[in-house]
mmCIF file with all atom_site columns, C-alpha atoms in Angstrom:
data_model
loop_
_atom_site.group_PDB
_atom_site.id
_atom_site.type_symbol
_atom_site.label_atom_id
_atom_site.label_alt_id
_atom_site.label_comp_id
_atom_site.label_asym_id
_atom_site.label_entity_id
_atom_site.label_seq_id
_atom_site.pdbx_PDB_ins_code
_atom_site.Cartn_x
_atom_site.Cartn_y
_atom_site.Cartn_z
_atom_site.occupancy
_atom_site.B_iso_or_equiv
_atom_site.pdbx_formal_charge
_atom_site.auth_seq_id
_atom_site.auth_comp_id
_atom_site.auth_asym_id
_atom_site.auth_atom_id
_atom_site.pdbx_PDB_model_num
ATOM 1   C CA . ARG A 1 1   ? 10.534  -21.687 -3.864  1.00 57.00 ? 2   ARG A CA 1
ATOM 2   C CA . VAL A 1 2   ? 7.258   -19.674 -3.992  1.00 62.00 ? 3   VAL A CA 1
ATOM 3   C CA . ALA A 1 3   ? 7.855   -16.112 -2.749  1.00 70.00 ? 4   ALA A CA 1
ATOM 4   C CA . VAL A 1 4   ? 6.262   -14.963 0.677   1.00 91.00 ? 5   VAL A CA 1
ATOM 5   C CA . LEU A 1 5   ? 4.087   -12.000 0.387   1.00 98.00 ? 6   LEU A CA 1
ATOM 6   C CA . SER A 1 6   ? 4.091   -9.540  3.314   1.00 98.00 ? 7   SER A CA 1
ATOM 7   C CA . VAL A 1 7   ? 0.961   -7.139  3.378   1.00 98.00 ? 8   VAL A CA 1
ATOM 8   C CA . ILE A 1 8   ? 1.412   -3.990  5.498   1.00 98.00 ? 9   ILE A CA 1
ATOM 9   C CA . VAL A 1 9   ? -1.851  -2.429  6.718   1.00 98.00 ? 10  VAL A CA 1
ATOM 10  C CA . PRO A 1 10  ? -1.338  1.214   8.220   1.00 97.00 ? 11  PRO A CA 1
ATOM 11  C CA . ALA A 1 11  ? -4.447  1.868   10.508  1.00 97.00 ? 12  ALA A CA 1
ATOM 12  C CA . TYR A 1 12  ? -5.300  4.894   12.466  1.00 96.00 ? 13  TYR A CA 1
ATOM 13  C CA . GLN A 1 13  ? -8.542  4.779   14.550  1.00 96.00 ? 14  GLN A CA 1
ATOM 14  C CA . GLU A 1 14  ? -10.076 1.885   12.653  1.00 97.00 ? 15  GLU A CA 1
ATOM 15  C CA . GLN A 1 15  ? -11.478 -0.084  15.710  1.00 97.00 ? 16  GLN A CA 1
ATOM 16  C CA . ASP A 1 16  ? -14.937 -0.421  14.486  1.00 97.00 ? 17  ASP A CA 1
ATOM 17  C CA . SER A 1 17  ? -13.950 -1.872  11.115  1.00 97.00 ? 18  SER A CA 1
ATOM 18  C CA . ILE A 1 18  ? -10.466 -3.345  11.377  1.00 98.00 ? 19  ILE A CA 1
ATOM 19  C CA . TYR A 1 19  ? -11.545 -6.845  12.147  1.00 98.00 ? 20  TYR A CA 1
ATOM 20  C CA . ASP A 1 20  ? -13.849 -7.108  9.235   1.00 98.00 ? 21  ASP A CA 1
ATOM 21  C CA . SER A 1 21  ? -11.264 -5.496  6.987   1.00 98.00 ? 22  SER A CA 1
ATOM 22  C CA . ILE A 1 22  ? -8.651  -7.799  7.754   1.00 98.00 ? 23  ILE A CA 1
ATOM 23  C CA . GLU A 1 23  ? -11.112 -10.728 7.236   1.00 98.00 ? 24  GLU A CA 1
ATOM 24  C CA . LEU A 1 24  ? -11.759 -9.626  3.755   1.00 97.00 ? 25  LEU A CA 1
ATOM 25  C CA . LEU A 1 25  ? -7.971  -9.153  3.182   1.00 98.00 ? 26  LEU A CA 1
ATOM 26  C CA . ARG A 1 26  ? -7.322  -12.871 4.498   1.00 97.00 ? 27  ARG A CA 1
ATOM 27  C CA . GLN A 1 27  ? -10.060 -14.114 2.291   1.00 97.00 ? 28  GLN A CA 1
ATOM 28  C CA . SER A 1 28  ? -8.362  -12.537 -0.852  1.00 97.00 ? 29  SER A CA 1
ATOM 29  C CA . LEU A 1 29  ? -5.005  -13.976 0.118   1.00 97.00 ? 30  LEU A CA 1
ATOM 30  C CA . ASP A 1 30  ? -6.271  -17.279 0.861   1.00 97.00 ? 31  ASP A CA 1
ATOM 31  C CA . ALA A 1 31  ? -7.742  -17.533 -2.517  1.00 96.00 ? 32  ALA A CA 1
ATOM 32  C CA . PHE A 1 32  ? -4.495  -16.428 -4.182  1.00 95.00 ? 33  PHE A CA 1
ATOM 33  C CA . GLY A 1 33  ? -2.912  -19.399 -2.610  1.00 93.00 ? 34  GLY A CA 1
ATOM 34  C CA . ARG A 1 34  ? 0.551   -18.142 -1.737  1.00 94.00 ? 35  ARG A CA 1
ATOM 35  C CA . PRO A 1 35  ? 2.264   -18.060 1.595   1.00 96.00 ? 36  PRO A CA 1
ATOM 36  C CA . TYR A 1 36  ? 1.608   -14.673 3.242   1.00 97.00 ? 37  TYR A CA 1
ATOM 37  C CA . GLU A 1 37  ? 1.798   -12.474 6.502   1.00 97.00 ? 38  GLU A CA 1
ATOM 38  C CA . VAL A 1 38  ? -0.470  -9.580  7.333   1.00 98.00 ? 39  VAL A CA 1
ATOM 39  C CA . ILE A 1 39  ? 1.432   -6.653  9.322   1.00 98.00 ? 40  ILE A CA 1
ATOM 40  C CA . VAL A 1 40  ? -1.133  -4.286  10.844  1.00 98.00 ? 41  VAL A CA 1
ATOM 41  C CA . VAL A 1 41  ? 0.587   -1.115  11.917  1.00 98.00 ? 42  VAL A CA 1
ATOM 42  C CA . ALA A 1 42  ? -1.485  0.788   14.602  1.00 97.00 ? 43  ALA A CA 1
ATOM 43  C CA . ASP A 1 43  ? -0.616  4.371   14.165  1.00 97.00 ? 44  ASP A CA 1
ATOM 44  C CA . GLY A 1 44  ? -1.063  5.400   17.784  1.00 94.00 ? 45  GLY A CA 1
ATOM 45  C CA . HIS A 1 45  ? -2.975  3.694   20.541  1.00 92.00 ? 46  HIS A CA 1
ATOM 46  C CA . SER A 1 46  ? -5.830  6.086   20.770  1.00 91.00 ? 47  SER A CA 1
ATOM 47  C CA . ASP A 1 47  ? -8.406  3.362   20.462  1.00 95.00 ? 48  ASP A CA 1
ATOM 48  C CA . ALA A 1 48  ? -8.746  -0.277  20.273  1.00 97.00 ? 49  ALA A CA 1
ATOM 49  C CA . THR A 1 49  ? -7.500  -0.708  16.698  1.00 97.00 ? 50  THR A CA 1
ATOM 50  C CA . ALA A 1 50  ? -4.642  -2.974  17.719  1.00 97.00 ? 51  ALA A CA 1
ATOM 51  C CA . GLU A 1 51  ? -6.650  -5.176  19.986  1.00 97.00 ? 52  GLU A CA 1
ATOM 52  C CA . GLU A 1 52  ? -9.392  -5.619  17.305  1.00 98.00 ? 53  GLU A CA 1
ATOM 53  C CA . ALA A 1 53  ? -6.781  -6.562  14.643  1.00 98.00 ? 54  ALA A CA 1
ATOM 54  C CA . ALA A 1 54  ? -4.913  -9.027  17.095  1.00 97.00 ? 55  ALA A CA 1
ATOM 55  C CA . ARG A 1 55  ? -8.113  -11.022 17.384  1.00 97.00 ? 56  ARG A CA 1
ATOM 56  C CA . HIS A 1 56  ? -7.290  -12.636 14.263  1.00 97.00 ? 57  HIS A CA 1
ATOM 57  C CA . GLY A 1 57  ? -3.956  -14.415 15.437  1.00 96.00 ? 58  GLY A CA 1
ATOM 58  C CA . GLN A 1 58  ? -1.388  -15.783 12.897  1.00 94.00 ? 59  GLN A CA 1
ATOM 59  C CA . PRO A 1 59  ? -0.734  -14.892 10.066  1.00 96.00 ? 60  PRO A CA 1
ATOM 60  C CA . VAL A 1 60  ? -1.657  -11.551 11.292  1.00 97.00 ? 61  VAL A CA 1
ATOM 61  C CA . ARG A 1 61  ? 0.793   -9.590  13.419  1.00 97.00 ? 62  ARG A CA 1
ATOM 62  C CA . VAL A 1 62  ? 0.211   -6.254  15.043  1.00 98.00 ? 63  VAL A CA 1
ATOM 63  C CA . VAL A 1 63  ? 2.919   -3.739  15.707  1.00 97.00 ? 64  VAL A CA 1
ATOM 64  C CA . GLY A 1 64  ? 2.586   -0.025  16.676  1.00 95.00 ? 65  GLY A CA 1
ATOM 65  C CA . TYR A 1 65  ? 3.350   2.760   18.988  1.00 96.00 ? 66  TYR A CA 1
ATOM 66  C CA . GLU A 1 66  ? 1.864   5.220   21.724  1.00 94.00 ? 67  GLU A CA 1
ATOM 67  C CA . CYS A 1 67  ? 1.248   8.500   19.628  1.00 95.00 ? 68  CYS A CA 1
ATOM 68  C CA . GLN A 1 68  ? 0.262   8.900   16.129  1.00 96.00 ? 69  GLN A CA 1
ATOM 69  C CA . ARG A 1 69  ? 3.225   9.638   13.707  1.00 96.00 ? 70  ARG A CA 1
ATOM 70  C CA . GLY A 1 70  ? 1.532   9.379   10.248  1.00 96.00 ? 71  GLY A CA 1
ATOM 71  C CA . LYS A 1 71  ? 1.148   7.033   7.283   1.00 95.00 ? 72  LYS A CA 1
ATOM 72  C CA . GLY A 1 72  ? 4.651   7.168   6.104   1.00 96.00 ? 73  GLY A CA 1
ATOM 73  C CA . TYR A 1 73  ? 5.969   6.301   9.596   1.00 97.00 ? 74  TYR A CA 1
ATOM 74  C CA . ALA A 1 74  ? 3.694   3.520   9.804   1.00 97.00 ? 75  ALA A CA 1
ATOM 75  C CA . LEU A 1 75  ? 4.661   1.922   6.590   1.00 97.00 ? 76  LEU A CA 1
ATOM 76  C CA . ARG A 1 76  ? 8.384   2.201   7.343   1.00 96.00 ? 77  ARG A CA 1
ATOM 77  C CA . LEU A 1 77  ? 8.012   0.476   10.686  1.00 97.00 ? 78  LEU A CA 1
ATOM 78  C CA . GLY A 1 78  ? 5.881   -2.206  8.755   1.00 98.00 ? 79  GLY A CA 1
ATOM 79  C CA . ILE A 1 79  ? 8.761   -2.669  6.176   1.00 97.00 ? 80  ILE A CA 1
ATOM 80  C CA . GLY A 1 80  ? 11.153  -3.171  8.982   1.00 96.00 ? 81  GLY A CA 1
ATOM 81  C CA . HIS A 1 81  ? 8.931   -5.980  10.381  1.00 97.00 ? 82  HIS A CA 1
ATOM 82  C CA . ALA A 1 82  ? 8.168   -7.625  7.000   1.00 97.00 ? 83  ALA A CA 1
ATOM 83  C CA . GLU A 1 83  ? 9.795   -10.979 6.220   1.00 96.00 ? 84  GLU A CA 1
ATOM 84  C CA . GLY A 1 84  ? 8.590   -11.624 2.724   1.00 97.00 ? 85  GLY A CA 1
ATOM 85  C CA . ASP A 1 85  ? 10.255  -11.665 -0.513  1.00 96.00 ? 86  ASP A CA 1
ATOM 86  C CA . VAL A 1 86  ? 7.377   -9.243  -1.797  1.00 98.00 ? 87  VAL A CA 1
ATOM 87  C CA . ILE A 1 87  ? 5.757   -6.519  0.212   1.00 98.00 ? 88  ILE A CA 1
ATOM 88  C CA . ALA A 1 88  ? 2.436   -4.919  -0.409  1.00 98.00 ? 89  ALA A CA 1
ATOM 89  C CA . PHE A 1 89  ? 0.668   -1.830  1.041   1.00 98.00 ? 90  PHE A CA 1
ATOM 90  C CA . ILE A 1 90  ? -3.108  -1.558  1.352   1.00 98.00 ? 91  ILE A CA 1
ATOM 91  C CA . ASP A 1 91  ? -5.226  1.053   3.449   1.00 96.00 ? 92  ASP A CA 1
ATOM 92  C CA . ALA A 1 92  ? -6.972  -0.282  6.341   1.00 96.00 ? 93  ALA A CA 1
ATOM 93  C CA . ASP A 1 93  ? -10.425 0.808   5.153   1.00 94.00 ? 94  ASP A CA 1
ATOM 94  C CA . MET A 1 94  ? -10.378 -1.661  2.252   1.00 95.00 ? 95  MET A CA 1
ATOM 95  C CA . GLU A 1 95  ? -11.862 1.050   -0.102  1.00 92.00 ? 96  GLU A CA 1
ATOM 96  C CA . LEU A 1 96  ? -9.611  -0.720  -2.543  1.00 93.00 ? 97  LEU A CA 1
ATOM 97  C CA . HIS A 1 97  ? -10.668 -4.284  -2.838  1.00 94.00 ? 98  HIS A CA 1
ATOM 98  C CA . PRO A 1 98  ? -7.805  -6.592  -1.524  1.00 96.00 ? 99  PRO A CA 1
ATOM 99  C CA . SER A 1 99  ? -8.114  -8.811  -4.688  1.00 95.00 ? 100 SER A CA 1
ATOM 100 C CA . GLY A 1 100 ? -6.165  -6.097  -6.415  1.00 95.00 ? 101 GLY A CA 1
ATOM 101 C CA . ILE A 1 101 ? -3.067  -7.308  -4.406  1.00 97.00 ? 102 ILE A CA 1
ATOM 102 C CA . CYS A 1 102 ? -3.074  -10.742 -6.430  1.00 95.00 ? 103 CYS A CA 1
ATOM 103 C CA . HIS A 1 103 ? -2.916  -8.823  -9.728  1.00 95.00 ? 104 HIS A CA 1
ATOM 104 C CA . LEU A 1 104 ? -0.155  -6.551  -8.808  1.00 97.00 ? 105 LEU A CA 1
ATOM 105 C CA . VAL A 1 105 ? 1.949   -9.437  -7.394  1.00 97.00 ? 106 VAL A CA 1
ATOM 106 C CA . GLU A 1 106 ? 1.547   -11.199 -10.798 1.00 96.00 ? 107 GLU A CA 1
ATOM 107 C CA . LEU A 1 107 ? 3.222   -8.192  -12.478 1.00 97.00 ? 108 LEU A CA 1
ATOM 108 C CA . ILE A 1 108 ? 6.150   -8.571  -10.052 1.00 97.00 ? 109 ILE A CA 1
ATOM 109 C CA . ASP A 1 109 ? 6.336   -12.034 -11.107 1.00 96.00 ? 110 ASP A CA 1
ATOM 110 C CA . GLN A 1 110 ? 6.492   -10.828 -14.706 1.00 97.00 ? 111 GLN A CA 1
ATOM 111 C CA . GLY A 1 111 ? 9.613   -8.736  -13.914 1.00 97.00 ? 112 GLY A CA 1
ATOM 112 C CA . ALA A 1 112 ? 8.453   -5.349  -12.569 1.00 97.00 ? 113 ALA A CA 1
ATOM 113 C CA . ASP A 1 113 ? 10.284  -4.071  -9.424  1.00 98.00 ? 114 ASP A CA 1
ATOM 114 C CA . ALA A 1 114 ? 7.179   -2.131  -8.307  1.00 97.00 ? 115 ALA A CA 1
ATOM 115 C CA . ALA A 1 115 ? 3.554   -2.512  -9.212  1.00 97.00 ? 116 ALA A CA 1
ATOM 116 C CA . ILE A 1 116 ? 1.067   0.430   -8.330  1.00 94.00 ? 117 ILE A CA 1
ATOM 117 C CA . GLY A 1 117 ? -2.814  0.366   -8.424  1.00 92.00 ? 118 GLY A CA 1
ATOM 118 C CA . SER A 1 118 ? -4.139  2.908   -10.754 1.00 87.00 ? 119 SER A CA 1
ATOM 119 C CA . LYS A 1 119 ? -7.664  4.302   -10.881 1.00 78.00 ? 120 LYS A CA 1
ATOM 120 C CA . ARG A 1 120 ? -6.629  5.263   -14.424 1.00 71.00 ? 121 ARG A CA 1
ATOM 121 C CA . HIS A 1 121 ? -5.943  1.738   -15.614 1.00 74.00 ? 122 HIS A CA 1
ATOM 122 C CA . PRO A 1 122 ? -8.354  0.696   -18.274 1.00 74.00 ? 123 PRO A CA 1
ATOM 123 C CA . ASP A 1 123 ? -9.245  -2.445  -16.315 1.00 75.00 ? 124 ASP A CA 1
ATOM 124 C CA . SER A 1 124 ? -10.083 -0.629  -13.023 1.00 73.00 ? 125 SER A CA 1
ATOM 125 C CA . LYS A 1 125 ? -13.491 -0.569  -11.699 1.00 81.00 ? 126 LYS A CA 1
ATOM 126 C CA . ILE A 1 126 ? -13.987 2.796   -9.794  1.00 76.00 ? 127 ILE A CA 1
ATOM 127 C CA . SER A 1 127 ? -16.782 4.556   -8.301  1.00 67.00 ? 128 SER A CA 1
ATOM 128 C CA . TYR A 1 128 ? -15.984 8.124   -6.645  1.00 62.00 ? 129 TYR A CA 1
ATOM 129 C CA . PRO A 1 129 ? -16.921 11.678  -6.970  1.00 62.00 ? 130 PRO A CA 1
ATOM 130 C CA . VAL A 1 130 ? -16.171 13.694  -10.159 1.00 58.00 ? 131 VAL A CA 1
ATOM 131 C CA . PHE A 1 131 ? -14.589 16.547  -8.064  1.00 52.00 ? 132 PHE A CA 1
ATOM 132 C CA . ARG A 1 132 ? -12.146 14.012  -6.722  1.00 62.00 ? 133 ARG A CA 1
ATOM 133 C CA . ARG A 1 133 ? -11.275 12.601  -10.149 1.00 58.00 ? 134 ARG A CA 1
ATOM 134 C CA . VAL A 1 134 ? -10.473 16.231  -11.319 1.00 57.00 ? 135 VAL A CA 1
ATOM 135 C CA . GLN A 1 135 ? -8.404  16.865  -8.231  1.00 61.00 ? 136 GLN A CA 1
ATOM 136 C CA . SER A 1 136 ? -6.604  13.740  -8.849  1.00 59.00 ? 137 SER A CA 1
ATOM 137 C CA . ALA A 1 137 ? -5.897  14.362  -12.464 1.00 61.00 ? 138 ALA A CA 1
ATOM 138 C CA . VAL A 1 138 ? -4.611  17.783  -11.929 1.00 58.00 ? 139 VAL A CA 1
ATOM 139 C CA . TYR A 1 139 ? -2.343  16.623  -9.095  1.00 55.00 ? 140 TYR A CA 1
ATOM 140 C CA . GLN A 1 140 ? -0.893  13.767  -11.194 1.00 58.00 ? 141 GLN A CA 1
ATOM 141 C CA . TRP A 1 141 ? -0.264  16.186  -14.121 1.00 52.00 ? 142 TRP A CA 1
ATOM 142 C CA . MET A 1 142 ? 1.798   18.326  -11.839 1.00 62.00 ? 143 MET A CA 1
ATOM 143 C CA . ILE A 1 143 ? 3.758   15.316  -10.520 1.00 57.00 ? 144 ILE A CA 1
ATOM 144 C CA . LYS A 1 144 ? 4.599   14.244  -14.081 1.00 60.00 ? 145 LYS A CA 1
ATOM 145 C CA . ARG A 1 145 ? 5.733   17.710  -15.011 1.00 57.00 ? 146 ARG A CA 1
ATOM 146 C CA . VAL A 1 146 ? 7.889   18.268  -11.968 1.00 57.00 ? 147 VAL A CA 1
ATOM 147 C CA . PHE A 1 147 ? 9.409   15.074  -11.345 1.00 57.00 ? 148 PHE A CA 1
ATOM 148 C CA . ASP A 1 148 ? 9.237   13.325  -14.709 1.00 61.00 ? 149 ASP A CA 1
ATOM 149 C CA . LEU A 1 149 ? 7.640   10.351  -13.011 1.00 67.00 ? 150 LEU A CA 1
ATOM 150 C CA . ASP A 1 150 ? 5.463   8.328   -15.405 1.00 70.00 ? 151 ASP A CA 1
ATOM 151 C CA . VAL A 1 151 ? 2.921   7.100   -13.049 1.00 74.00 ? 152 VAL A CA 1
ATOM 152 C CA . THR A 1 152 ? -0.652  8.250   -13.259 1.00 71.00 ? 153 THR A CA 1
ATOM 153 C CA . ASP A 1 153 ? -1.901  7.596   -9.792  1.00 73.00 ? 154 ASP A CA 1
ATOM 154 C CA . THR A 1 154 ? 0.831   7.921   -7.064  1.00 70.00 ? 155 THR A CA 1
ATOM 155 C CA . GLN A 1 155 ? -1.233  8.329   -4.066  1.00 78.00 ? 156 GLN A CA 1
ATOM 156 C CA . THR A 1 156 ? -3.516  5.140   -4.554  1.00 85.00 ? 157 THR A CA 1
ATOM 157 C CA . GLY A 1 157 ? -3.100  2.937   -1.286  1.00 88.00 ? 158 GLY A CA 1
ATOM 158 C CA . LEU A 1 158 ? -2.517  -0.311  -3.170  1.00 95.00 ? 159 LEU A CA 1
ATOM 159 C CA . LYS A 1 159 ? 1.046   -0.997  -3.996  1.00 97.00 ? 160 LYS A CA 1
ATOM 160 C CA . VAL A 1 160 ? 3.455   -4.080  -4.206  1.00 98.00 ? 161 VAL A CA 1
ATOM 161 C CA . PHE A 1 161 ? 7.231   -4.205  -4.450  1.00 98.00 ? 162 PHE A CA 1
ATOM 162 C CA . ARG A 1 162 ? 10.175  -6.393  -4.562  1.00 98.00 ? 163 ARG A CA 1
ATOM 163 C CA . ALA A 1 163 ? 11.271  -6.582  -0.791  1.00 98.00 ? 164 ALA A CA 1
ATOM 164 C CA . PRO A 1 164 ? 15.107  -5.904  -1.273  1.00 97.00 ? 165 PRO A CA 1
ATOM 165 C CA . LEU A 1 165 ? 14.609  -2.721  -3.251  1.00 97.00 ? 166 LEU A CA 1
ATOM 166 C CA . LEU A 1 166 ? 12.014  -1.465  -1.148  1.00 98.00 ? 167 LEU A CA 1
ATOM 167 C CA . ARG A 1 167 ? 13.900  -1.961  2.015   1.00 97.00 ? 168 ARG A CA 1
ATOM 168 C CA . GLU A 1 168 ? 16.913  -0.183  0.396   1.00 96.00 ? 169 GLU A CA 1
ATOM 169 C CA . SER A 1 169 ? 14.703  2.743   -0.665  1.00 96.00 ? 170 SER A CA 1
ATOM 170 C CA . ALA A 1 170 ? 12.932  3.076   2.643   1.00 95.00 ? 171 ALA A CA 1
ATOM 171 C CA . ARG A 1 171 ? 16.162  3.651   4.514   1.00 93.00 ? 172 ARG A CA 1
ATOM 172 C CA . ASP A 1 172 ? 16.642  6.927   2.774   1.00 91.00 ? 173 ASP A CA 1
ATOM 173 C CA . LEU A 1 173 ? 13.061  8.332   2.927   1.00 92.00 ? 174 LEU A CA 1
ATOM 174 C CA . ARG A 1 174 ? 12.170  11.066  5.613   1.00 88.00 ? 175 ARG A CA 1
ATOM 175 C CA . SER A 1 175 ? 8.363   11.638  5.103   1.00 90.00 ? 176 SER A CA 1
ATOM 176 C CA . ASP A 1 176 ? 6.179   10.645  7.954   1.00 92.00 ? 177 ASP A CA 1
ATOM 177 C CA . GLY A 1 177 ? 2.791   11.596  6.198   1.00 89.00 ? 178 GLY A CA 1
ATOM 178 C CA . PHE A 1 178 ? 1.097   10.937  3.027   1.00 83.00 ? 179 PHE A CA 1
ATOM 179 C CA . ALA A 1 179 ? 3.882   12.252  0.854   1.00 87.00 ? 180 ALA A CA 1
ATOM 180 C CA . PHE A 1 180 ? 5.508   8.992   1.770   1.00 92.00 ? 181 PHE A CA 1
ATOM 181 C CA . ASP A 1 181 ? 4.033   7.341   -1.566  1.00 89.00 ? 182 ASP A CA 1
ATOM 182 C CA . LEU A 1 182 ? 5.435   10.199  -3.774  1.00 89.00 ? 183 LEU A CA 1
ATOM 183 C CA . GLU A 1 183 ? 8.857   10.283  -2.269  1.00 92.00 ? 184 GLU A CA 1
ATOM 184 C CA . LEU A 1 184 ? 9.192   6.475   -2.299  1.00 94.00 ? 185 LEU A CA 1
ATOM 185 C CA . LEU A 1 185 ? 8.138   6.365   -6.143  1.00 92.00 ? 186 LEU A CA 1
ATOM 186 C CA . ILE A 1 186 ? 10.561  9.353   -6.979  1.00 91.00 ? 187 ILE A CA 1
ATOM 187 C CA . ASP A 1 187 ? 13.565  7.573   -5.221  1.00 94.00 ? 188 ASP A CA 1
ATOM 188 C CA . LEU A 1 188 ? 12.764  4.078   -7.018  1.00 95.00 ? 189 LEU A CA 1
ATOM 189 C CA . HIS A 1 189 ? 12.537  6.021   -10.365 1.00 91.00 ? 190 HIS A CA 1
ATOM 190 C CA . GLU A 1 190 ? 15.945  7.525   -9.505  1.00 92.00 ? 191 GLU A CA 1
ATOM 191 C CA . ARG A 1 191 ? 17.299  4.035   -8.806  1.00 95.00 ? 192 ARG A CA 1
ATOM 192 C CA . GLY A 1 192 ? 16.196  2.877   -12.342 1.00 93.00 ? 193 GLY A CA 1
ATOM 193 C CA . ALA A 1 193 ? 13.361  0.578   -11.040 1.00 96.00 ? 194 ALA A CA 1
ATOM 194 C CA . ARG A 1 194 ? 10.905  -0.689  -13.390 1.00 96.00 ? 195 ARG A CA 1
ATOM 195 C CA . ILE A 1 195 ? 7.480   0.650   -12.194 1.00 94.00 ? 196 ILE A CA 1
ATOM 196 C CA . VAL A 1 196 ? 4.201   -0.511  -13.757 1.00 95.00 ? 197 VAL A CA 1
ATOM 197 C CA . GLU A 1 197 ? 0.614   0.099   -13.074 1.00 93.00 ? 198 GLU A CA 1
ATOM 198 C CA . GLY A 1 198 ? -2.289  -2.375  -12.598 1.00 93.00 ? 199 GLY A CA 1
ATOM 199 C CA . PRO A 1 199 ? -5.992  -2.475  -12.108 1.00 91.00 ? 200 PRO A CA 1
ATOM 200 C CA . ILE A 1 200 ? -7.865  -1.769  -8.933  1.00 90.00 ? 201 ILE A CA 1
ATOM 201 C CA . GLN A 1 201 ? -11.583 -1.916  -7.782  1.00 88.00 ? 202 GLN A CA 1
ATOM 202 C CA . LEU A 1 202 ? -12.406 1.079   -5.833  1.00 85.00 ? 203 LEU A CA 1
ATOM 203 C CA . ASP A 1 203 ? -15.821 1.833   -4.147  1.00 71.00 ? 204 ASP A CA 1
#
């Protein structure tokens, strides 16, 4: 049986772009050729993000809540709704091209427990300011020193996981904000998960 892929998209005030973003995501997933579902988590109902995303219909599902709670909270909620064997995260702005999901899923197929998109992967195609690159490099150096986590880009918003391990880990996590990514990877590392990195396309 081919593994079903669940893609979770946390979205906050994305009403002007979410429809087109999900369309781009669907085109990439259709080309990949695997059965999939997309779960858009509207992080608060402060605009029409949920309504715009819902215009797609199946296989897109929209869940959410009234007040903004943060990216980590949104991802945990999405994990609870995901039905796939493999679960991916991608940011709603599609700054990271969604075709990268396919490369990371293939790394899961090859035996990884978690596949993380990395700006520092030699095959990545990136275009972003030098100052942000320096900030990111310093942050990742600190993470490696403090947590002994051999991941070069913990905060990139494109990640793929084996679903059973992710669900088990997510139950123990407490961060509601952007620290969720780091907390998750540290927890997976402590569980002995095999974490690998793959290329992304960032613009």
